[in-house]
Structure formats: structure tokens, C-alpha cells
PDB file of C-alpha atoms in Angstrom:
ATOM      1  CA  MET O   1      40.562  23.459  38.163  1.00 58.00           C
ATOM      2  CA  SER O   2      38.983  20.378  37.041  1.00 61.00           C
ATOM      3  CA  GLU O   3      39.988  16.812  38.015  1.00 62.00           C
ATOM      4  CA  PRO O   4      41.660  14.817  35.418  1.00 61.00           C
ATOM      5  CA  GLN O   5      39.381  12.265  33.936  1.00 61.00           C
ATOM      6  CA  THR O   6      40.259   8.591  34.298  1.00 58.00           C
ATOM      7  CA  THR O   7      39.050   6.074  31.752  1.00 61.00           C
ATOM      8  CA  GLN O   8      37.744   2.986  33.249  1.00 72.00           C
ATOM      9  CA  GLN O   9      38.484  -0.284  31.492  1.00 78.00           C
ATOM     10  CA  PRO O  10      35.644  -2.304  30.366  1.00 81.00           C
ATOM     11  CA  ILE O  11      34.810  -5.327  32.620  1.00 87.00           C
ATOM     12  CA  TYR O  12      34.456  -8.592  30.760  1.00 93.00           C
ATOM     13  CA  ALA O  13      33.487 -11.120  33.499  1.00 90.00           C
ATOM     14  CA  ASP O  14      30.626 -13.262  34.367  1.00 90.00           C
ATOM     15  CA  ARG O  15      29.382 -12.403  37.834  1.00 87.00           C
ATOM     16  CA  ALA O  16      27.764 -15.874  38.424  1.00 88.00           C
ATOM     17  CA  THR O  17      30.910 -17.902  37.593  1.00 89.00           C
ATOM     18  CA  GLY O  18      33.701 -15.321  38.241  1.00 90.00           C
ATOM     19  CA  GLN O  19      35.198 -16.206  34.867  1.00 92.00           C
ATOM     20  CA  THR O  20      36.999 -13.310  33.228  1.00 93.00           C
ATOM     21  CA  PHE O  21      37.596 -12.702  29.549  1.00 95.00           C
ATOM     22  CA  ALA O  22      40.365 -10.987  27.712  1.00 93.00           C
ATOM     23  CA  ASP O  23      38.000  -9.042  25.428  1.00 94.00           C
ATOM     24  CA  ALA O  24      34.294  -8.705  24.419  1.00 95.00           C
ATOM     25  CA  ARG O  25      34.458 -11.261  21.622  1.00 96.00           C
ATOM     26  CA  THR O  26      35.965 -14.013  23.737  1.00 96.00           C
ATOM     27  CA  MET O  27      33.135 -13.303  26.436  1.00 97.00           C
ATOM     28  CA  VAL O  28      30.332 -13.399  23.832  1.00 98.00           C
ATOM     29  CA  ASN O  29      31.799 -16.516  22.156  1.00 97.00           C
ATOM     30  CA  ALA O  30      31.940 -18.305  25.523  1.00 97.00           C
ATOM     31  CA  TYR O  31      28.213 -17.211  26.168  1.00 97.00           C
ATOM     32  CA  ILE O  32      27.247 -18.589  22.641  1.00 97.00           C
ATOM     33  CA  ALA O  33      28.958 -21.856  23.303  1.00 96.00           C
ATOM     34  CA  ARG O  34      27.207 -22.156  26.771  1.00 96.00           C
ATOM     35  CA  PHE O  35      23.878 -21.238  25.207  1.00 95.00           C
ATOM     36  CA  GLY O  36      24.385 -23.976  22.542  1.00 95.00           C
ATOM     37  CA  GLU O  37      25.297 -26.573  25.215  1.00 94.00           C
ATOM     38  CA  ARG O  38      22.161 -25.729  27.186  1.00 92.00           C
ATOM     39  CA  ALA O  39      19.972 -25.806  23.934  1.00 89.00           C
ATOM     40  CA  GLY O  40      21.738 -29.009  22.812  1.00 89.00           C
ATOM     41  CA  ALA O  41      22.866 -27.417  19.569  1.00 89.00           C
ATOM     42  CA  LYS O  42      26.236 -26.681  18.092  1.00 89.00           C
ATOM     43  CA  LEU O  43      26.327 -22.912  17.379  1.00 94.00           C
ATOM     44  CA  GLU O  44      28.669 -20.955  15.265  1.00 96.00           C
ATOM     45  CA  GLY O  45      30.827 -18.494  17.178  1.00 97.00           C
ATOM     46  CA  LEU O  46      31.403 -14.821  15.960  1.00 98.00           C
ATOM     47  CA  ASP O  47      32.952 -14.221  12.611  1.00 98.00           C
ATOM     48  CA  ALA O  48      35.728 -11.771  11.782  1.00 96.00           C
ATOM     49  CA  SER O  49      33.306  -8.849  11.852  1.00 96.00           C
ATOM     50  CA  GLY O  50      31.775  -9.914  15.307  1.00 97.00           C
ATOM     51  CA  TYR O  51      28.564 -11.469  13.954  1.00 98.00           C
ATOM     52  CA  THR O  52      26.718 -14.682  14.161  1.00 98.00           C
ATOM     53  CA  LEU O  53      23.166 -15.947  13.518  1.00 97.00           C
ATOM     54  CA  ILE O  54      21.232 -18.184  15.989  1.00 96.00           C
ATOM     55  CA  LYS O  55      17.862 -19.768  15.221  1.00 91.00           C
ATOM     56  CA  LYS O  56      15.096 -19.287  17.810  1.00 83.00           C
ATOM     57  CA  GLY O  57      11.800 -20.926  16.733  1.00 78.00           C
ATOM     58  CA  SER O  58      10.938 -19.431  13.331  1.00 80.00           C
ATOM     59  CA  ALA O  59      13.131 -16.480  13.974  1.00 88.00           C
ATOM     60  CA  SER O  60      16.786 -15.907  13.239  1.00 95.00           C
ATOM     61  CA  VAL O  61      18.541 -13.687  15.703  1.00 97.00           C
ATOM     62  CA  GLY O  62      21.772 -11.910  14.587  1.00 98.00           C
ATOM     63  CA  VAL O  63      24.176 -11.395  17.466  1.00 98.00           C
ATOM     64  CA  ASN O  64      26.574  -8.401  16.884  1.00 98.00           C
ATOM     65  CA  VAL O  65      29.474  -7.428  18.931  1.00 98.00           C
ATOM     66  CA  LEU O  66      29.929  -3.647  18.074  1.00 97.00           C
ATOM     67  CA  GLU O  67      33.223  -3.146  19.963  1.00 93.00           C
ATOM     68  CA  ASP O  68      33.799   0.376  18.585  1.00 92.00           C
ATOM     69  CA  HIS O  69      30.408   1.401  20.254  1.00 95.00           C
ATOM     70  CA  GLY O  70      30.967  -0.935  23.325  1.00 94.00           C
ATOM     71  CA  VAL O  71      27.581  -2.682  22.780  1.00 97.00           C
ATOM     72  CA  LEU O  72      26.056  -6.010  21.919  1.00 98.00           C
ATOM     73  CA  LEU O  73      23.161  -5.867  19.527  1.00 98.00           C
ATOM     74  CA  PHE O  74      20.636  -8.554  18.947  1.00 98.00           C
ATOM     75  CA  VAL O  75      18.533  -8.211  15.675  1.00 98.00           C
ATOM     76  CA  ALA O  76      15.748 -10.514  14.329  1.00 97.00           C
ATOM     77  CA  PRO O  77      14.044  -9.648  10.983  1.00 96.00           C
ATOM     78  CA  VAL O  78      10.355  -9.628  11.145  1.00 95.00           C
ATOM     79  CA  LEU O  79       8.935  -8.384   7.777  1.00 94.00           C
ATOM     80  CA  PRO O  80       9.745  -6.124   4.911  1.00 95.00           C
ATOM     81  CA  VAL O  81       8.553  -2.545   5.333  1.00 95.00           C
ATOM     82  CA  PRO O  82       5.271  -2.526   3.359  1.00 93.00           C
ATOM     83  CA  VAL O  83       4.666   0.002   0.534  1.00 91.00           C
ATOM     84  CA  THR O  84       1.303   0.912   1.833  1.00 91.00           C
ATOM     85  CA  GLY O  85      -0.304   1.060   5.347  1.00 92.00           C
ATOM     86  CA  ARG O  86       2.951   2.239   7.020  1.00 94.00           C
ATOM     87  CA  GLU O  87       1.393   4.671   9.457  1.00 95.00           C
ATOM     88  CA  SER O  88      -0.834   2.040  10.937  1.00 95.00           C
ATOM     89  CA  LEU O  89       1.991  -0.429  10.964  1.00 96.00           C
ATOM     90  CA  TYR O  90       4.416   2.043  12.788  1.00 96.00           C
ATOM     91  CA  ARG O  91       1.737   2.920  15.310  1.00 96.00           C
ATOM     92  CA  ARG O  92       1.100  -0.881  15.982  1.00 95.00           C
ATOM     93  CA  LEU O  93       4.863  -1.387  16.394  1.00 96.00           C
ATOM     94  CA  LEU O  94       5.243   1.584  18.834  1.00 96.00           C
ATOM     95  CA  GLU O  95       2.266   0.218  20.846  1.00 95.00           C
ATOM     96  CA  LEU O  96       3.843  -3.271  20.882  1.00 95.00           C
ATOM     97  CA  SER O  97       7.225  -1.841  21.924  1.00 95.00           C
ATOM     98  CA  PHE O  98       5.763   0.008  24.935  1.00 93.00           C
ATOM     99  CA  LEU O  99       5.471  -3.302  27.139  1.00 91.00           C
ATOM    100  CA  THR O 100       4.834  -6.442  24.915  1.00 92.00           C
ATOM    101  CA  THR O 101       8.400  -6.682  23.774  1.00 94.00           C
ATOM    102  CA  SER O 102      10.017  -6.547  27.224  1.00 93.00           C
ATOM    103  CA  ASP O 103      13.627  -5.404  26.862  1.00 92.00           C
ATOM    104  CA  ALA O 104      13.480  -5.609  23.101  1.00 96.00           C
ATOM    105  CA  ALA O 105      11.754  -3.132  20.671  1.00 97.00           C
ATOM    106  CA  PHE O 106      10.614  -3.024  17.110  1.00 97.00           C
ATOM    107  CA  ALA O 107      12.713  -0.984  14.770  1.00 97.00           C
ATOM    108  CA  VAL O 108      13.261  -0.251  11.039  1.00 97.00           C
ATOM    109  CA  ASP O 109      16.530  -1.316   9.570  1.00 96.00           C
ATOM    110  CA  ALA O 110      16.806   1.274   6.992  1.00 95.00           C
ATOM    111  CA  HIS O 111      19.685  -0.442   4.985  1.00 95.00           C
ATOM    112  CA  ARG O 112      17.507  -3.538   4.436  1.00 95.00           C
ATOM    113  CA  ASP O 113      14.067  -1.783   4.412  1.00 95.00           C
ATOM    114  CA  GLU O 114      12.740  -4.254   6.981  1.00 95.00           C
ATOM    115  CA  ILE O 115      11.110  -4.273  10.345  1.00 96.00           C
ATOM    116  CA  VAL O 116      13.236  -5.936  13.061  1.00 97.00           C
ATOM    117  CA  VAL O 117      13.208  -6.738  16.746  1.00 97.00           C
ATOM    118  CA  ARG O 118      16.201  -5.556  18.435  1.00 97.00           C
ATOM    119  CA  ALA O 119      17.915  -5.300  21.880  1.00 98.00           C
ATOM    120  CA  LEU O 120      21.013  -3.426  22.747  1.00 96.00           C
ATOM    121  CA  ARG O 121      23.170  -3.881  25.862  1.00 96.00           C
ATOM    122  CA  ARG O 122      26.443  -2.454  26.872  1.00 95.00           C
ATOM    123  CA  LEU O 123      29.231  -5.106  26.605  1.00 96.00           C
ATOM    124  CA  SER O 124      31.041  -4.219  29.803  1.00 93.00           C
ATOM    125  CA  GLY O 125      29.651  -5.911  32.734  1.00 91.00           C
ATOM    126  CA  LEU O 126      27.377  -8.398  30.652  1.00 94.00           C
ATOM    127  CA  ASP O 127      26.822 -11.599  32.414  1.00 94.00           C
ATOM    128  CA  TYR O 128      25.659 -14.846  30.919  1.00 96.00           C
ATOM    129  CA  GLU O 129      22.093 -14.652  32.293  1.00 95.00           C
ATOM    130  CA  GLU O 130      21.655 -11.133  30.666  1.00 95.00           C
ATOM    131  CA  PHE O 131      22.905 -12.540  27.392  1.00 97.00           C
ATOM    132  CA  GLU O 132      20.566 -15.490  27.395  1.00 96.00           C
ATOM    133  CA  ASP O 133      17.669 -13.363  28.534  1.00 96.00           C
ATOM    134  CA  LEU O 134      18.127 -10.917  25.617  1.00 97.00           C
ATOM    135  CA  LEU O 135      18.642 -13.631  23.117  1.00 96.00           C
ATOM    136  CA  ASP O 136      15.523 -15.361  24.391  1.00 95.00           C
ATOM    137  CA  THR O 137      13.549 -12.215  24.386  1.00 96.00           C
ATOM    138  CA  VAL O 138      14.414 -11.099  20.821  1.00 97.00           C
ATOM    139  CA  GLY O 139      13.833 -14.602  19.470  1.00 95.00           C
ATOM    140  CA  LYS O 140      10.518 -15.084  21.348  1.00 95.00           C
ATOM    141  CA  VAL O 141       9.149 -11.684  20.244  1.00 96.00           C
ATOM    142  CA  ALA O 142      10.242 -12.133  16.679  1.00 96.00           C
ATOM    143  CA  ASP O 143       8.810 -15.665  16.602  1.00 94.00           C
ATOM    144  CA  GLU O 144       5.566 -14.580  18.237  1.00 93.00           C
ATOM    145  CA  TRP O 145       5.004 -11.577  16.000  1.00 94.00           C
ATOM    146  CA  ASP O 146       6.428 -12.131  12.627  1.00 92.00           C
ATOM    147  CA  ASP O 147       3.366 -14.232  11.301  1.00 91.00           C
ATOM    148  CA  VAL O 148       0.831 -11.857  13.051  1.00 93.00           C
ATOM    149  CA  LEU O 149       2.385  -8.694  11.568  1.00 94.00           C
ATOM    150  CA  LYS O 150       2.828 -10.356   8.148  1.00 92.00           C
ATOM    151  CA  ALA O 151      -0.839 -11.318   8.072  1.00 93.00           C
ATOM    152  CA  GLU O 152      -1.836  -7.874   9.046  1.00 92.00           C
ATOM    153  CA  PHE O 153       0.587  -5.681   7.064  1.00 90.00           C
ATOM    154  CA  GLY O 154       2.784  -8.094   4.853  1.00 72.00           C
ATOM    155  CA  ARG O 155       3.029  -8.063   1.136  1.00 59.00           C
TER     156      ARG O 155
END
């Protein structure tokens, strides 16, 4: 006879401060506000769909709370998928994603037909330092590589 499975509730708390949050959106909004304060900028919180856009250098990083999936997704557009030279572009992106992109990776957004940098993290147990690190990483990689990749493969 198998043991009954218990469902563990997600944890929305910042380890460093001990602050707890009622839900994922409240937590991410607090982290966005804190990030804005540290950057000296007023940032918009999440909209009704759980999305906001934050500028990092020349990159725009979308912050997406996907509560149905229990994840936080950071996405920064890099360039449209070119009509030609895709194989060499995809190989270059895979090679860069091996180590160059740290916790982020290049991906193809099929709906928009564009190359993006993205990072995904489970919402439960997310602390501010992880949020800031992922946002910085996605922004930095997109900012560093968008012009390089556009010069090599852009249209």
C-alpha cells in the first residue's frame, strides 16, 4: 500500500530578510520595487497577466510570473530569426549557451520568430538575490550579444 501524497505549499519568503509574501506576484512585485530602488529607477510592477518590462542597458528584459507553471521567466529579445544562415546561427547560440550565458540561455520564441535570452526559475523559495542575479544575467547577456549577433547574422 502506498503512502498518501501530501502537497507542499509553495514558499514565498526571502531568506535574507525573513519577509514572507502572500503569493508569488506580491513577492516578485516587492523584488521589482527593491531592484528599482537599488538602481535609482521607478519600475512598473507586474500587470494583470503577471508581466512587466525592465530596461538593462540596450536590452529590455520581460519578467513573467507564470503561476500556473510555478515559475518565473525572464526573457530579453536579441534579434529576429534570420531567413538564411540559421544552422550556423543556431550552432553559435548553442555554443554560447554552454558557458558564456551563465544561468541564462539563448532560445527561439516561435510565436515572435525571434532569438531571445531567457532564464527560468521556480517561484517557490526564490529570494531577492536570485531574482537580481537572474535579471542582471539575462540583461547583461542580451546587451552584450545583441549587437554582435545582429552584425554576424542579422537582417
